[in-house]
mmCIF file of C-alpha atoms in Angstrom:
data_model
loop_
_atom_site.group_PDB
_atom_site.id
_atom_site.type_symbol
_atom_site.label_atom_id
_atom_site.label_comp_id
_atom_site.label_asym_id
_atom_site.label_seq_id
_atom_site.Cartn_x
_atom_site.Cartn_y
_atom_site.Cartn_z
ATOM 1 C CA MET A 1 39.434 0.649 34.319
ATOM 2 C CA ARG A 2 36.753 1.191 31.168
ATOM 3 C CA LEU A 3 38.139 -0.609 28.027
ATOM 4 C CA SER A 4 37.109 0.975 25.009
ATOM 5 C CA PRO A 5 35.222 -1.537 22.310
ATOM 6 C CA HIS A 6 37.902 -3.305 19.691
ATOM 7 C CA PRO A 7 37.498 -0.887 16.100
ATOM 8 C CA TYR A 8 37.687 -4.603 14.426
ATOM 9 C CA ILE A 9 34.701 -5.369 15.830
ATOM 10 C CA ARG A 10 33.233 -1.986 15.615
ATOM 11 C CA LEU A 11 33.511 -2.291 11.365
ATOM 12 C CA SER A 12 32.066 -5.980 11.421
ATOM 13 C CA SER A 13 29.121 -5.393 13.083
ATOM 14 C CA VAL A 14 28.705 -2.443 10.275
ATOM 15 C CA ILE A 15 29.351 -4.792 8.022
ATOM 16 C CA LEU A 16 27.258 -7.237 8.681
ATOM 17 C CA LEU A 17 24.538 -4.713 9.006
ATOM 18 C CA VAL A 18 24.969 -3.824 5.485
ATOM 19 C CA PRO A 19 23.775 -6.682 4.006
ATOM 20 C CA SER A 20 20.071 -6.038 5.861
ATOM 21 C CA LEU A 21 20.165 -2.669 4.750
ATOM 22 C CA ALA A 22 20.617 -3.258 1.356
ATOM 23 C CA THR A 23 18.033 -5.752 0.835
ATOM 24 C CA ALA A 24 15.536 -3.798 2.333
ATOM 25 C CA ILE A 25 15.985 -1.246 -0.278
ATOM 26 C CA SER A 26 16.180 -2.881 -2.748
ATOM 27 C CA LEU A 27 12.787 -4.433 -2.570
ATOM 28 C CA ASP A 28 11.439 -1.611 -2.986
ATOM 29 C CA CYS A 29 7.374 -2.004 -3.706
ATOM 30 C CA SER A 30 6.356 1.131 -4.917
ATOM 31 C CA ASP A 31 9.314 0.930 -7.905
ATOM 32 C CA VAL A 32 9.535 -2.208 -9.820
ATOM 33 C CA ARG A 33 11.262 -2.490 -12.751
ATOM 34 C CA ASP A 34 12.449 -5.094 -15.109
ATOM 35 C CA ASP A 35 12.964 -5.344 -19.194
ATOM 36 C CA GLY A 36 12.321 -1.711 -19.329
ATOM 37 C CA VAL A 37 8.519 -2.039 -17.886
ATOM 38 C CA SER A 38 7.752 -0.448 -14.351
ATOM 39 C CA PHE A 39 5.196 -1.529 -11.798
ATOM 40 C CA ASN A 40 3.855 0.164 -8.938
ATOM 41 C CA PHE A 41 2.670 -2.195 -5.926
ATOM 42 C CA ARG A 42 2.706 0.750 -2.741
ATOM 43 C CA THR A 43 -1.142 0.056 -2.891
ATOM 44 C CA LEU A 44 -1.220 -3.584 -2.120
ATOM 45 C CA GLU A 45 1.096 -3.144 1.140
ATOM 46 C CA GLY A 46 0.006 -4.141 4.063
ATOM 47 C CA PRO A 47 -0.628 -8.353 5.219
ATOM 48 C CA HIS A 48 -2.391 -10.523 3.430
ATOM 49 C CA SER A 49 -3.850 -13.807 4.761
ATOM 50 C CA LEU A 50 -5.233 -17.040 3.224
ATOM 51 C CA TYR A 51 -5.994 -19.994 5.114
ATOM 52 C CA ARG A 52 -6.047 -23.991 4.166
ATOM 53 C CA ILE A 53 -7.875 -25.810 6.666
ATOM 54 C CA GLU A 54 -7.612 -29.748 6.355
ATOM 55 C CA LYS A 55 -9.621 -32.207 8.713
ATOM 56 C CA GLN A 56 -8.191 -34.260 10.607
ATOM 57 C CA PRO A 57 -9.059 -37.423 12.984
ATOM 58 C CA ASN A 58 -9.569 -35.421 16.112
ATOM 59 C CA GLY A 59 -10.106 -32.294 14.578
ATOM 60 C CA ILE A 60 -9.557 -29.665 12.167
ATOM 61 C CA LYS A 61 -5.773 -28.091 10.785
ATOM 62 C CA THR A 62 -5.837 -24.889 9.910
ATOM 63 C CA THR A 63 -2.654 -23.507 7.960
ATOM 64 C CA THR A 64 -2.420 -19.498 7.811
ATOM 65 C CA PHE A 65 -0.023 -17.866 4.719
ATOM 66 C CA THR A 66 0.477 -14.334 5.680
ATOM 67 C CA ILE A 67 2.796 -12.393 3.319
ATOM 68 C CA ASP A 68 3.818 -8.511 2.703
ATOM 69 C CA ILE A 69 5.366 -7.492 -0.287
ATOM 70 C CA CYS A 70 6.724 -4.261 0.569
ATOM 71 C CA ARG A 71 8.053 -4.455 3.637
ATOM 72 C CA PRO A 72 8.307 -7.015 7.128
ATOM 73 C CA LEU A 73 5.563 -8.592 8.459
ATOM 74 C CA GLU A 74 4.680 -6.629 12.384
ATOM 75 C CA LYS A 75 4.664 -8.635 15.762
ATOM 76 C CA GLN A 76 0.835 -9.567 16.845
ATOM 77 C CA LYS A 77 -0.001 -7.778 20.111
ATOM 78 C CA GLY A 78 -0.603 -10.338 22.828
ATOM 79 C CA VAL A 79 0.980 -13.563 20.764
ATOM 80 C CA PRO A 80 3.238 -15.699 22.518
ATOM 81 C CA LYS A 81 6.864 -15.054 20.302
ATOM 82 C CA GLU A 82 6.678 -18.801 19.604
ATOM 83 C CA GLU A 83 3.296 -18.625 17.965
ATOM 84 C CA ASP A 84 3.852 -15.567 15.543
ATOM 85 C CA CYS A 85 6.154 -15.098 12.698
ATOM 86 C CA PRO A 86 9.886 -14.422 12.812
ATOM 87 C CA ASN A 87 11.285 -10.807 12.819
ATOM 88 C CA TYR A 88 11.804 -9.893 9.032
ATOM 89 C CA SER A 89 9.558 -11.851 7.862
ATOM 90 C CA ARG A 90 7.463 -11.195 4.416
ATOM 91 C CA ALA A 91 5.326 -14.481 4.163
ATOM 92 C CA CYS A 92 5.674 -17.173 6.663
ATOM 93 C CA ALA A 93 3.316 -20.054 7.447
ATOM 94 C CA ILE A 94 1.469 -20.607 10.858
ATOM 95 C CA LYS A 95 -0.074 -24.095 11.427
ATOM 96 C CA ARG A 96 -2.779 -24.536 14.296
ATOM 97 C CA LEU A 97 -4.910 -28.023 15.619
ATOM 98 C CA ASP A 98 -8.422 -27.376 16.924
ATOM 99 C CA ASN A 99 -9.356 -30.282 19.140
ATOM 100 C CA THR A 100 -12.932 -31.175 18.827
ATOM 101 C CA VAL A 101 -12.597 -34.000 21.050
ATOM 102 C CA GLU A 102 -10.463 -32.199 24.180
ATOM 103 C CA ASN A 103 -11.656 -28.420 22.839
ATOM 104 C CA VAL A 104 -7.997 -27.267 22.734
ATOM 105 C CA THR A 105 -6.276 -25.638 20.586
ATOM 106 C CA THR A 106 -2.699 -25.768 19.924
ATOM 107 C CA ILE A 107 0.203 -24.014 17.753
ATOM 108 C CA ILE A 108 1.513 -27.063 15.731
ATOM 109 C CA GLU A 109 4.355 -25.390 13.962
ATOM 110 C CA THR A 110 5.583 -21.683 13.001
ATOM 111 C CA ILE A 111 7.401 -21.708 8.922
ATOM 112 C CA PRO A 112 9.109 -18.490 8.311
ATOM 113 C CA ILE A 113 8.709 -18.804 4.037
ATOM 114 C CA ALA A 114 10.706 -15.833 3.250
ATOM 115 C CA GLY A 115 12.095 -13.281 4.836
ATOM 116 C CA GLU A 116 15.896 -11.829 5.844
ATOM 117 C CA PHE A 117 17.449 -13.998 7.880
ATOM 118 C CA SER A 118 21.402 -14.701 6.375
ATOM 119 C CA HIS A 119 22.175 -13.243 10.546
ATOM 120 C CA SER A 120 19.416 -15.385 12.664
ATOM 121 C CA PHE A 121 18.514 -18.798 11.432
ATOM 122 C CA GLY A 122 17.831 -19.339 7.635
ATOM 123 C CA GLY A 123 19.518 -17.095 4.431
ATOM 124 C CA ALA A 124 19.238 -13.636 2.868
ATOM 125 C CA LEU A 125 15.713 -12.635 1.172
ATOM 126 C CA ASP A 126 17.551 -12.043 -2.147
ATOM 127 C CA PRO A 127 14.656 -10.855 -3.706
ATOM 128 C CA LYS A 128 14.216 -11.033 -7.959
ATOM 129 C CA TRP A 129 11.650 -9.339 -10.447
ATOM 130 C CA THR A 130 11.295 -10.869 -13.502
ATOM 131 C CA ARG A 131 8.369 -9.617 -16.585
ATOM 132 C CA LEU A 132 6.291 -12.914 -17.043
ATOM 133 C CA LYS A 133 6.753 -11.205 -20.891
ATOM 134 C CA SER A 134 10.341 -11.537 -21.138
ATOM 135 C CA SER A 135 10.827 -15.114 -19.168
ATOM 136 C CA ALA A 136 12.270 -17.959 -20.344
ATOM 137 C CA SER A 137 9.360 -19.808 -20.041
ATOM 138 C CA ASN A 138 6.713 -19.409 -23.281
ATOM 139 C CA ALA A 139 3.747 -20.340 -20.569
ATOM 140 C CA ASP A 140 4.839 -17.059 -19.144
ATOM 141 C CA LYS A 141 5.130 -15.469 -22.358
ATOM 142 C CA VAL A 142 1.416 -14.922 -22.776
ATOM 143 C CA LYS A 143 0.623 -13.459 -19.139
ATOM 144 C CA GLU A 144 1.283 -10.036 -18.463
ATOM 145 C CA GLY A 145 2.749 -8.959 -15.451
ATOM 146 C CA VAL A 146 5.677 -9.798 -13.036
ATOM 147 C CA ARG A 147 7.115 -12.500 -10.957
ATOM 148 C CA LEU A 148 8.640 -12.090 -7.180
ATOM 149 C CA GLU A 149 10.905 -14.526 -5.765
ATOM 150 C CA MET A 150 11.471 -14.417 -2.042
ATOM 151 C CA ASN A 151 14.102 -16.458 -0.101
ATOM 152 C CA GLY A 152 15.653 -16.881 2.980
ATOM 153 C CA GLY A 153 13.301 -18.721 4.735
ATOM 154 C CA LYS A 154 14.162 -22.818 6.910
ATOM 155 C CA ASP A 155 12.153 -24.903 9.339
ATOM 156 C CA THR A 156 12.160 -26.787 12.250
ATOM 157 C CA ASP A 157 13.565 -29.883 10.052
ATOM 158 C CA GLY A 158 15.761 -27.643 7.907
ATOM 159 C CA GLN A 159 13.842 -27.694 4.664
ATOM 160 C CA LYS A 160 14.587 -24.884 2.906
ATOM 161 C CA GLN A 161 11.735 -22.261 2.435
ATOM 162 C CA LYS A 162 11.105 -19.656 -0.425
ATOM 163 C CA ALA A 163 8.264 -17.717 -1.818
ATOM 164 C CA ILE A 164 6.842 -17.002 -5.666
ATOM 165 C CA VAL A 165 4.387 -14.528 -6.208
ATOM 166 C CA GLU A 166 2.942 -13.562 -9.675
ATOM 167 C CA PHE A 167 0.954 -10.559 -10.145
ATOM 168 C CA LEU A 168 -0.879 -11.251 -13.605
ATOM 169 C CA CYS A 169 -3.064 -8.327 -15.032
ATOM 170 C CA ASN A 170 -6.257 -7.910 -14.103
ATOM 171 C CA ASN A 171 -7.940 -4.387 -15.363
ATOM 172 C CA SER A 172 -12.023 -5.277 -13.596
ATOM 173 C CA THR A 173 -12.094 -4.650 -10.558
ATOM 174 C CA ARG A 174 -14.239 -5.685 -7.543
ATOM 175 C CA ASP A 175 -15.166 -3.642 -4.314
ATOM 176 C CA GLY A 176 -16.797 -4.723 -1.469
ATOM 177 C CA MET A 177 -16.091 -7.969 -1.032
ATOM 178 C CA ARG A 178 -13.980 -9.428 2.185
ATOM 179 C CA ARG A 179 -10.919 -9.482 2.698
ATOM 180 C CA ASP A 180 -10.638 -13.237 3.920
ATOM 181 C CA LEU A 181 -11.813 -16.459 2.736
ATOM 182 C CA ARG A 182 -11.655 -19.544 4.240
ATOM 183 C CA VAL A 183 -11.436 -22.469 1.909
ATOM 184 C CA ALA A 184 -11.352 -26.298 3.056
ATOM 185 C CA GLU A 185 -9.339 -28.966 1.953
ATOM 186 C CA ASP A 186 -10.618 -32.344 2.160
ATOM 187 C CA GLU A 187 -7.848 -35.109 1.622
ATOM 188 C CA GLU A 188 -10.276 -37.357 1.496
ATOM 189 C CA ASP A 189 -12.155 -36.437 -1.345
ATOM 190 C CA ASP A 190 -10.486 -35.481 -4.699
ATOM 191 C CA GLY A 191 -12.302 -33.030 -5.573
ATOM 192 C CA ALA A 192 -15.571 -34.270 -5.732
ATOM 193 C CA GLY A 193 -18.844 -31.824 -5.434
ATOM 194 C CA GLU A 194 -18.386 -30.198 -1.916
ATOM 195 C CA GLY A 195 -16.145 -30.742 0.268
ATOM 196 C CA GLY A 196 -13.635 -31.162 -1.688
ATOM 197 C CA ASP A 197 -10.064 -30.400 -2.211
ATOM 198 C CA LYS A 198 -10.191 -26.364 -3.199
ATOM 199 C CA LYS A 199 -7.458 -23.622 -3.800
ATOM 200 C CA GLY A 200 -7.333 -20.983 -1.168
ATOM 201 C CA GLU A 201 -8.040 -17.415 -2.590
ATOM 202 C CA GLU A 202 -8.507 -14.073 -0.882
ATOM 203 C CA VAL A 203 -10.001 -11.034 -2.438
ATOM 204 C CA ASP A 204 -9.372 -7.925 -2.087
ATOM 205 C CA ASP A 205 -11.658 -5.616 -0.845
ATOM 206 C CA GLU A 206 -10.199 -2.475 -1.507
ATOM 207 C CA HIS A 207 -8.223 -2.416 -4.945
ATOM 208 C CA GLY A 208 -9.934 -5.005 -6.746
ATOM 209 C CA GLY A 209 -8.277 -8.716 -7.557
ATOM 210 C CA LYS A 210 -7.564 -11.844 -6.310
ATOM 211 C CA LEU A 211 -4.907 -14.064 -4.196
ATOM 212 C CA LYS A 212 -5.021 -17.516 -5.294
ATOM 213 C CA LEU A 213 -3.147 -20.182 -3.037
ATOM 214 C CA VAL A 214 -1.234 -22.830 -6.393
ATOM 215 C CA SER A 215 0.751 -24.860 -4.378
ATOM 216 C CA TRP A 216 3.061 -25.725 -1.064
ATOM 217 C CA ASP A 217 5.235 -28.218 -2.385
ATOM 218 C CA VAL A 218 9.227 -29.515 -2.689
ATOM 219 C CA GLU A 219 10.701 -28.406 -5.791
ATOM 220 C CA GLU A 220 14.405 -29.329 -6.169
ATOM 221 C CA GLY A 221 14.782 -29.741 -2.396
ATOM 222 C CA THR A 222 13.421 -26.523 -1.914
ATOM 223 C CA LYS A 223 9.481 -26.481 0.103
ATOM 224 C CA VAL A 224 8.058 -23.545 -2.960
ATOM 225 C CA PHE A 225 5.165 -21.266 -1.890
ATOM 226 C CA ARG A 226 3.503 -20.781 -4.770
ATOM 227 C CA LEU A 227 0.735 -17.500 -5.076
ATOM 228 C CA ASP A 228 -1.497 -15.954 -7.982
ATOM 229 C CA TRP A 229 -2.066 -12.536 -7.243
ATOM 230 C CA THR A 230 -4.824 -11.224 -9.789
ATOM 231 C CA THR A 231 -4.407 -7.401 -9.608
ATOM 232 C CA LYS A 232 -5.101 -3.971 -12.133
ATOM 233 C CA TYR A 233 -1.540 -3.577 -10.877
ATOM 234 C CA GLY A 234 0.180 -6.293 -12.796
ATOM 235 C CA CYS A 235 -1.026 -4.596 -16.066
ATOM 236 C CA GLU A 236 2.127 -2.829 -17.604
ATOM 237 C CA ASP A 237 -0.188 0.523 -18.631
ATOM 238 C CA VAL A 238 -2.088 0.675 -15.051
ATOM 239 C CA ARG A 239 -1.377 4.099 -13.021
ATOM 240 C CA ASP A 240 -1.222 4.793 -9.501
ATOM 241 C CA ASP A 241 -4.864 5.361 -8.781
ATOM 242 C CA ARG A 242 -4.264 7.528 -5.238
ATOM 243 C CA LYS A 243 -1.640 9.182 -6.975
ATOM 244 C CA GLY A 244 -3.258 10.020 -10.433
ATOM 245 C CA SER A 245 -6.528 11.172 -8.836
ATOM 246 C CA SER A 246 -5.013 13.488 -5.977
ATOM 247 C CA SER A 247 -2.523 15.027 -8.692
ATOM 248 C CA GLY A 248 -5.564 15.677 -10.906
ATOM 249 C CA HIS A 249 -7.476 17.880 -8.637
ATOM 250 C CA TRP A 250 -4.958 19.774 -7.378
ATOM 251 C CA GLY A 251 -3.651 20.588 -10.614
ATOM 252 C CA PHE A 252 -7.335 21.466 -11.580
ATOM 253 C CA PHE A 253 -7.067 24.121 -8.711
ATOM 254 C CA THR A 254 -3.454 25.601 -9.176
ATOM 255 C CA TRP A 255 -4.466 25.984 -12.800
ATOM 256 C CA PHE A 256 -7.374 27.499 -11.828
ATOM 257 C CA ILE A 257 -5.435 29.872 -8.990
ATOM 258 C CA ILE A 258 -2.634 31.269 -11.620
ATOM 259 C CA ILE A 259 -5.045 31.726 -14.246
ATOM 260 C CA ALA A 260 -7.454 34.172 -12.133
ATOM 261 C CA PHE A 261 -4.297 36.014 -10.308
ATOM 262 C CA MET A 262 -2.980 36.192 -14.513
ATOM 263 C CA GLY A 263 -5.901 37.852 -15.024
ATOM 264 C CA VAL A 264 -6.409 40.537 -12.450
ATOM 265 C CA ALA A 265 -3.056 41.533 -12.976
ATOM 266 C CA ALA A 266 -3.213 41.906 -16.789
ATOM 267 C CA TYR A 267 -6.094 43.290 -16.162
ATOM 268 C CA LEU A 268 -4.743 46.500 -13.553
ATOM 269 C CA ILE A 269 -1.736 46.736 -15.890
ATOM 270 C CA PHE A 270 -3.603 47.641 -18.820
ATOM 271 C CA GLY A 271 -5.940 50.050 -16.668
ATOM 272 C CA SER A 272 -2.565 51.699 -15.374
ATOM 273 C CA TRP A 273 -1.251 52.004 -18.612
ATOM 274 C CA LEU A 274 -4.262 53.120 -20.388
ATOM 275 C CA ASN A 275 -5.080 55.640 -17.500
ATOM 276 C CA TYR A 276 -1.667 56.881 -18.021
ATOM 277 C CA ASN A 277 -1.262 57.263 -21.346
ATOM 278 C CA LYS A 278 -5.150 58.848 -21.664
ATOM 279 C CA TYR A 279 -5.966 61.362 -18.416
ATOM 280 C CA SER A 280 -2.242 61.366 -17.325
ATOM 281 C CA ALA A 281 -3.222 59.760 -14.088
ATOM 282 C CA ARG A 282 -0.532 59.032 -11.079
ATOM 283 C CA GLY A 283 -0.999 57.332 -7.852
ATOM 284 C CA TRP A 284 -4.409 55.720 -7.104
ATOM 285 C CA ASP A 285 -5.745 57.355 -10.174
ATOM 286 C CA LEU A 286 -3.670 54.839 -12.252
ATOM 287 C CA LEU A 287 -6.055 51.919 -11.074
ATOM 288 C CA PRO A 288 -8.872 51.289 -12.458
ATOM 289 C CA HIS A 289 -12.321 51.563 -10.662
ATOM 290 C CA SER A 290 -9.568 53.772 -8.726
ATOM 291 C CA GLU A 291 -12.143 55.609 -6.619
ATOM 292 C CA THR A 292 -13.992 52.204 -5.625
ATOM 293 C CA ILE A 293 -11.299 50.619 -4.562
ATOM 294 C CA ARG A 294 -10.656 53.391 -2.340
ATOM 295 C CA ASP A 295 -14.165 52.760 -0.650
ATOM 296 C CA VAL A 296 -13.668 49.187 -0.345
ATOM 297 C CA PRO A 297 -12.771 49.774 3.275
ATOM 298 C CA TYR A 298 -16.076 51.905 4.043
ATOM 299 C CA LEU A 299 -18.388 49.904 2.391
ATOM 300 C CA PHE A 300 -17.081 46.438 4.807
ATOM 301 C CA ARG A 301 -17.558 48.559 7.430
ATOM 302 C CA ASP A 302 -20.866 49.557 6.332
ATOM 303 C CA TRP A 303 -22.358 45.753 5.528
ATOM 304 C CA MET A 304 -20.563 44.824 9.167
ATOM 305 C CA ARG A 305 -22.838 47.652 10.815
ATOM 306 C CA ARG A 306 -25.999 46.260 9.242
ATOM 307 C CA VAL A 307 -25.183 42.628 9.860
ATOM 308 C CA VAL A 308 -24.496 43.479 13.485
ATOM 309 C CA ASN A 309 -27.697 45.449 13.692
ATOM 310 C CA THR A 310 -29.872 42.777 11.986
ATOM 311 C CA ILE A 311 -28.330 40.048 15.041
ATOM 312 C CA GLN A 312 -29.216 42.227 17.783
ATOM 313 C CA GLY A 313 -32.520 43.393 16.518
ATOM 314 C CA GLY A 314 -34.054 47.007 16.501
ATOM 315 C CA GLY A 315 -35.729 46.167 20.264
ATOM 316 C CA SER A 316 -38.603 48.111 20.901
ATOM 317 C CA ARG A 317 -37.187 51.387 18.576
ATOM 318 C CA GLY A 318 -39.443 49.180 15.410
ATOM 319 C CA GLY A 319 -36.080 48.729 12.947
ATOM 320 C CA TYR A 320 -35.055 52.679 13.889
ATOM 321 C CA SER A 321 -32.354 53.915 15.534
ATOM 322 C CA ALA A 322 -31.586 56.680 17.076
ATOM 323 C CA VAL A 323 -30.234 60.138 16.018
#
């Protein structure tokens, strides 16, 4: 005997899917709007990585921070599950230890910082956009840009995590720069000279701008990953280059074709009207240059014949054809 699923079970499954679906829809990086100002960060879509390197007695510890503001991070091919970011992650950190004594690399910990984990081990993504000029902080009012806050992460010890990204306006662009910039941190030397502490940053090679790791510290019981992203798309009056350039070219050719078509149509209509009233013409004779238009097929046939004869050559007849 086959038992059908209970209707309440089906309903509960649908209800559980609704929050995830709503969150995925709410975080739309191409249509960010706060305080009446719109931003479009679709051009910045894709995973971006920063590295923090610390010297250890037995080797080097590398923390890789990866973030994608537009969609969940994709799983890496050939990487074990425990060594990769969890599903539905928007930002995560992976700690590796390169043991130079034993020549072995091990994964210390994988920490999901932000993502939709409300139905697994963490909390909801709960994204929030805030225009900096309308922020409650006086320090933010002098900045131009927008802040993104993402939640949901938790490490193996139960420490809550969150990511705060500030998109700051930068009109200047720098192309041709490499995407990932590794920056070393030496805790023994407090930033004095070479080898001192530095904050990680990544230069975006395609669209200009720079990512800068500000901090990753516990604030009011939650470990906050703070990131500054200086980009021209953080400006309030910027337009999308990809959309603007393509629509501009398409608009030019469209108007050119429309104007040319209207010009030819106006010439034919006016010429036909003139021939009708002046010469009482009928049929083909109404059209301007009607004789030339009727000869077009024959002219085209003669031209094609000449082209074929030129390609084939005259042979031994010296270029003359038999009559």
